[in-house]
Amino acid sequence: MAKQVDRAVNAERVEDLIAVFGSFDENVKRIEEALGVQIVNRGTELHVIGDEEQADKAVRTLEGLLMLAAKGETIDEQRVRYLITLVNEGNDQQVAQMAKDVVCITAKGKPIKAKTVGQQKYMKAIQSNTITIGVGPAGTGKTYLAVAAAVAAFRERMVNRIILTRPAVEAGERLGFLPGDLQNKVDPYLRPLYDALYDMLGAETFQKYQERGSIEVAPLAYMRGRTLDDSFIILDEA
């Protein structure tokens, strides 16, 4: 029979403990189910009871969640499940670095950080290479994080311009028959890029930079043959 142990985890703030527990203690229950342990709350101290190896994993999971909560990160089901996976794989030491590395600050003062090991590697690749190719399922943050990296480089004057482009595939050759000028025609296909820029710069600041030509959002068909120096270029949906 495996050795049963009682491990203690201390929370410095009650607010962090509340965030880790979640609504109706759902986060703690998820850890208990995934790792086969019992978690008991005694004041600001959590006791993990169970098999020694699994209890140690639960402790590392709780410590990681408490650290993220202390840094203002949202603790939700996805975050809990991901951290449990990292602990099981022995990669939970990377959580501290992810919480520390801020890619960009939004117009509302919210820090943008990598939330997974894959996103962390993606950001390091962008920051350390001239050309980076990001491949992955929809909704994994490829475009959003790339725009965040572009805005950060622009703010630090590492580049003079941001060029964002994506093919207007849906429009095909009928683009010319759509009503309005060029901007009206391509706006629906470039909307994801606008959304990310509005979030990070604010609408007014974005419009100002766009009028100056410092930030350009255009369909791929209109970028051919151009020479772009000192620019951060993002080709989306390539």
Short mmCIF file of C-alpha atoms in Angstrom, two decimals:
data_model
loop_
_atom_site.label_atom_id
_atom_site.label_comp_id
_atom_site.label_asym_id
_atom_site.label_seq_id
_atom_site.Cartn_x
_atom_site.Cartn_y
_atom_site.Cartn_z
CA MET A 1 0.00 0.00 0.00
CA ALA A 2 1.30 3.45 -0.92
CA LYS A 3 2.41 5.68 1.93
CA GLN A 4 -0.23 8.23 2.98
CA VAL A 5 0.99 11.72 3.82
CA ASP A 6 -0.38 15.09 4.93
CA ARG A 7 1.26 18.01 3.13
CA ALA A 8 0.64 21.66 4.06
CA VAL A 9 0.45 24.62 1.68
CA ASN A 10 0.36 28.16 3.08
CA ALA A 11 -1.43 31.05 1.38
CA GLU A 12 -0.14 34.54 2.16
CA ARG A 13 -3.45 36.22 1.33
CA VAL A 14 -7.04 35.13 1.79
CA GLU A 15 -7.90 36.69 -1.59
CA ASP A 16 -5.50 34.31 -3.35
CA LEU A 17 -7.01 31.36 -1.53
CA ILE A 18 -10.52 32.37 -2.60
CA ALA A 19 -9.37 32.68 -6.22
CA VAL A 20 -7.74 29.25 -6.13
CA PHE A 21 -10.82 27.57 -4.64
CA GLY A 22 -13.14 29.06 -7.27
CA SER A 23 -16.94 29.07 -7.24
CA PHE A 24 -18.31 26.32 -4.99
CA ASP A 25 -14.72 25.04 -4.52
CA GLU A 26 -14.76 23.76 -8.12
CA ASN A 27 -11.03 24.23 -8.70
CA VAL A 28 -10.00 22.31 -5.59
CA LYS A 29 -12.49 19.54 -6.39
CA ARG A 30 -10.97 19.28 -9.85
CA ILE A 31 -7.49 18.81 -8.36
CA GLU A 32 -8.82 16.20 -5.92
CA GLU A 33 -10.44 14.22 -8.74
CA ALA A 34 -7.47 14.46 -11.10
CA LEU A 35 -4.82 13.49 -8.55
CA GLY A 36 -6.80 11.30 -6.17
CA VAL A 37 -6.14 13.34 -3.03
CA GLN A 38 -8.14 15.10 -0.35
CA ILE A 39 -7.66 18.84 0.22
CA VAL A 40 -8.71 20.35 3.55
CA ASN A 41 -8.80 24.08 4.28
CA ARG A 42 -7.68 25.26 7.73
CA GLY A 43 -7.57 29.04 7.85
CA THR A 44 -5.01 30.21 5.31
CA GLU A 45 -3.43 26.75 5.24
CA LEU A 46 -4.34 23.94 2.88
CA HIS A 47 -3.67 20.33 3.82
CA VAL A 48 -3.26 17.75 1.08
CA ILE A 49 -3.87 14.17 2.20
CA GLY A 50 -3.18 11.15 0.04
CA ASP A 51 -0.57 9.00 -1.67
CA GLU A 52 2.88 10.60 -1.29
CA GLU A 53 3.59 11.06 -5.00
CA GLN A 54 0.11 12.35 -5.82
CA ALA A 55 0.05 14.61 -2.75
CA ASP A 56 3.35 16.17 -3.84
CA LYS A 57 1.85 16.83 -7.29
CA ALA A 58 -1.23 18.41 -5.71
CA VAL A 59 1.00 20.64 -3.55
CA ARG A 60 2.93 21.82 -6.62
CA THR A 61 -0.35 22.47 -8.43
CA LEU A 62 -1.74 24.51 -5.52
CA GLU A 63 1.52 26.45 -5.11
CA GLY A 64 1.48 27.30 -8.82
CA LEU A 65 -2.14 28.45 -8.67
CA LEU A 66 -1.50 30.56 -5.56
CA MET A 67 1.47 32.21 -7.27
CA LEU A 68 -0.63 33.01 -10.35
CA ALA A 69 -3.46 34.36 -8.17
CA ALA A 70 -0.98 36.59 -6.30
CA LYS A 71 0.07 38.10 -9.65
CA GLY A 72 -3.55 38.89 -10.53
CA GLU A 73 -4.04 36.04 -13.00
CA THR A 74 -7.52 34.58 -13.46
CA ILE A 75 -7.84 31.06 -12.09
CA ASP A 76 -10.36 29.19 -14.22
CA GLU A 77 -11.02 25.59 -15.22
CA GLN A 78 -8.70 25.76 -18.22
CA ARG A 79 -5.84 27.15 -16.12
CA VAL A 80 -6.30 24.47 -13.44
CA ARG A 81 -6.40 21.62 -15.96
CA TYR A 82 -3.35 22.95 -17.77
CA LEU A 83 -1.33 23.30 -14.57
CA ILE A 84 -2.23 19.74 -13.53
CA THR A 85 -0.97 18.57 -16.94
CA LEU A 86 2.29 20.50 -16.49
CA VAL A 87 2.79 19.00 -13.03
CA ASN A 88 2.18 15.47 -14.34
CA GLU A 89 4.73 16.10 -17.10
CA GLY A 90 7.24 17.65 -14.68
CA ASN A 91 7.15 21.04 -16.43
CA ASP A 92 5.48 23.11 -13.70
CA GLN A 93 8.70 25.06 -13.03
CA GLN A 94 7.93 27.04 -16.19
CA VAL A 95 4.79 28.53 -14.62
CA ALA A 96 6.82 31.07 -12.64
CA GLN A 97 8.54 32.33 -15.79
CA MET A 98 5.23 32.58 -17.68
CA ALA A 99 3.71 34.64 -14.88
CA LYS A 100 6.75 36.93 -14.87
CA ASP A 101 7.15 37.59 -18.61
CA VAL A 102 4.90 40.43 -19.79
CA VAL A 103 4.68 40.73 -23.58
CA CYS A 104 2.73 43.98 -23.72
CA ILE A 105 0.44 46.23 -21.67
CA THR A 106 -3.00 46.96 -23.12
CA ALA A 107 -4.56 50.42 -23.35
CA LYS A 108 -6.46 49.61 -20.13
CA GLY A 109 -3.29 48.64 -18.28
CA LYS A 110 -3.80 44.89 -18.47
CA PRO A 111 -0.60 42.85 -18.89
CA ILE A 112 -0.52 40.36 -21.75
CA LYS A 113 1.40 37.18 -20.92
CA ALA A 114 1.91 33.75 -22.40
CA LYS A 115 -0.54 31.37 -20.73
CA THR A 116 0.92 28.08 -21.94
CA VAL A 117 4.40 26.66 -22.49
CA GLY A 118 3.67 26.63 -26.22
CA GLN A 119 2.79 30.34 -26.19
CA GLN A 120 5.93 31.05 -24.18
CA LYS A 121 8.10 29.29 -26.78
CA TYR A 122 6.22 31.13 -29.54
CA MET A 123 6.98 34.52 -27.99
CA LYS A 124 10.66 33.66 -27.46
CA ALA A 125 10.87 32.58 -31.11
CA ILE A 126 9.37 35.90 -32.28
CA GLN A 127 11.69 37.94 -30.06
CA SER A 128 14.87 36.09 -31.07
CA ASN A 129 14.36 35.39 -34.79
CA THR A 130 13.99 37.51 -37.91
CA ILE A 131 11.23 35.28 -39.30
CA THR A 132 8.91 33.13 -37.20
CA ILE A 133 6.22 30.79 -38.52
CA GLY A 134 3.42 29.98 -36.10
CA VAL A 135 1.16 27.01 -36.83
CA GLY A 136 -1.72 25.88 -34.64
CA PRO A 137 -5.48 25.51 -34.21
CA ALA A 138 -7.78 28.52 -34.24
CA GLY A 139 -8.12 30.28 -30.90
CA THR A 140 -4.65 29.47 -29.57
CA GLY A 141 -3.48 33.10 -29.55
CA LYS A 142 -1.20 33.11 -32.59
CA THR A 143 -2.42 36.41 -34.05
CA TYR A 144 -3.12 38.14 -30.75
CA LEU A 145 0.32 37.40 -29.29
CA ALA A 146 2.06 38.35 -32.54
CA VAL A 147 0.28 41.72 -32.50
CA ALA A 148 1.24 42.14 -28.83
CA ALA A 149 4.89 41.51 -29.71
CA ALA A 150 4.62 44.00 -32.59
CA VAL A 151 3.13 46.71 -30.37
CA ALA A 152 5.82 46.10 -27.73
CA ALA A 153 8.60 46.43 -30.34
CA PHE A 154 6.97 49.58 -31.76
CA ARG A 155 6.67 51.21 -28.32
CA GLU A 156 10.32 50.45 -27.57
CA ARG A 157 11.28 52.01 -30.95
CA MET A 158 12.83 48.76 -32.17
CA VAL A 159 10.79 49.21 -35.37
CA ASN A 160 9.32 52.26 -37.09
CA ARG A 161 6.20 50.64 -38.49
CA ILE A 162 3.79 47.77 -37.93
CA ILE A 163 2.44 46.10 -41.06
CA LEU A 164 -0.45 43.70 -40.56
CA THR A 165 -1.76 41.77 -43.53
CA ARG A 166 -3.90 38.76 -44.32
CA PRO A 167 -5.36 37.39 -47.55
CA ALA A 168 -8.98 38.32 -48.24
CA VAL A 169 -9.61 34.76 -49.39
CA GLU A 170 -13.34 34.83 -48.78
CA ALA A 171 -13.78 37.73 -51.18
CA GLY A 172 -11.89 36.06 -54.03
CA GLU A 173 -11.90 38.05 -57.24
CA ARG A 174 -15.24 39.63 -56.41
CA LEU A 175 -13.55 42.12 -54.08
CA GLY A 176 -13.79 44.86 -56.68
CA PHE A 177 -17.56 44.52 -56.91
CA LEU A 178 -18.16 45.06 -53.21
CA PRO A 179 -19.56 48.51 -52.31
CA GLY A 180 -17.35 51.24 -50.84
CA ASP A 181 -13.68 52.17 -51.11
CA LEU A 182 -10.74 49.83 -50.49
CA GLN A 183 -11.00 50.15 -46.71
CA ASN A 184 -14.73 49.33 -46.68
CA LYS A 185 -14.16 46.30 -48.88
CA VAL A 186 -11.40 44.68 -46.87
CA ASP A 187 -12.40 45.68 -43.33
CA PRO A 188 -14.49 42.52 -42.66
CA TYR A 189 -11.51 40.30 -43.49
CA LEU A 190 -9.06 42.32 -41.39
CA ARG A 191 -11.35 42.67 -38.37
CA PRO A 192 -9.37 40.21 -36.14
CA LEU A 193 -6.28 42.39 -36.57
CA TYR A 194 -8.20 45.58 -35.78
CA ASP A 195 -9.68 43.98 -32.66
CA ALA A 196 -6.23 43.12 -31.32
CA LEU A 197 -4.86 46.60 -32.06
CA TYR A 198 -7.85 48.35 -30.46
CA ASP A 199 -7.33 46.24 -27.34
CA MET A 200 -3.63 47.09 -27.04
CA LEU A 201 -3.53 50.70 -28.20
CA GLY A 202 -7.05 52.02 -27.79
CA ALA A 203 -9.14 53.23 -30.73
CA GLU A 204 -7.90 56.85 -30.73
CA THR A 205 -4.20 55.98 -30.53
CA PHE A 206 -4.58 53.35 -33.23
CA GLN A 207 -6.35 55.81 -35.55
CA LYS A 208 -3.58 58.37 -34.97
CA TYR A 209 -0.82 55.91 -35.87
CA GLN A 210 -2.79 54.65 -38.85
CA GLU A 211 -3.22 58.18 -40.23
CA ARG A 212 0.53 58.75 -39.90
CA GLY A 213 1.26 55.48 -41.69
CA SER A 214 3.04 54.06 -38.64
CA ILE A 215 0.54 51.21 -38.50
CA GLU A 216 -0.84 49.73 -41.69
CA VAL A 217 -3.49 47.04 -42.01
CA ALA A 218 -4.05 45.81 -45.56
CA PRO A 219 -4.94 42.69 -47.55
CA LEU A 220 -2.03 40.64 -48.89
CA ALA A 221 -2.92 41.36 -52.53
CA TYR A 222 -2.05 45.05 -52.01
CA MET A 223 1.33 44.37 -50.35
CA ARG A 224 3.12 42.72 -53.27
CA GLY A 225 6.13 44.56 -54.63
CA ARG A 226 6.51 46.87 -51.64
CA THR A 227 9.77 47.50 -49.80
CA LEU A 228 9.28 47.60 -46.04
CA ASP A 229 12.26 48.64 -43.90
CA ASP A 230 12.44 48.74 -40.10
CA SER A 231 9.00 47.16 -39.90
CA PHE A 232 7.35 44.47 -37.81
CA ILE A 233 5.34 42.52 -40.38
CA ILE A 234 2.63 40.00 -39.51
CA LEU A 235 1.17 37.86 -42.30
CA ASP A 236 -1.93 36.30 -40.80
CA GLU A 237 -3.75 33.23 -42.16
CA ALA A 238 -0.84 32.57 -44.53
#
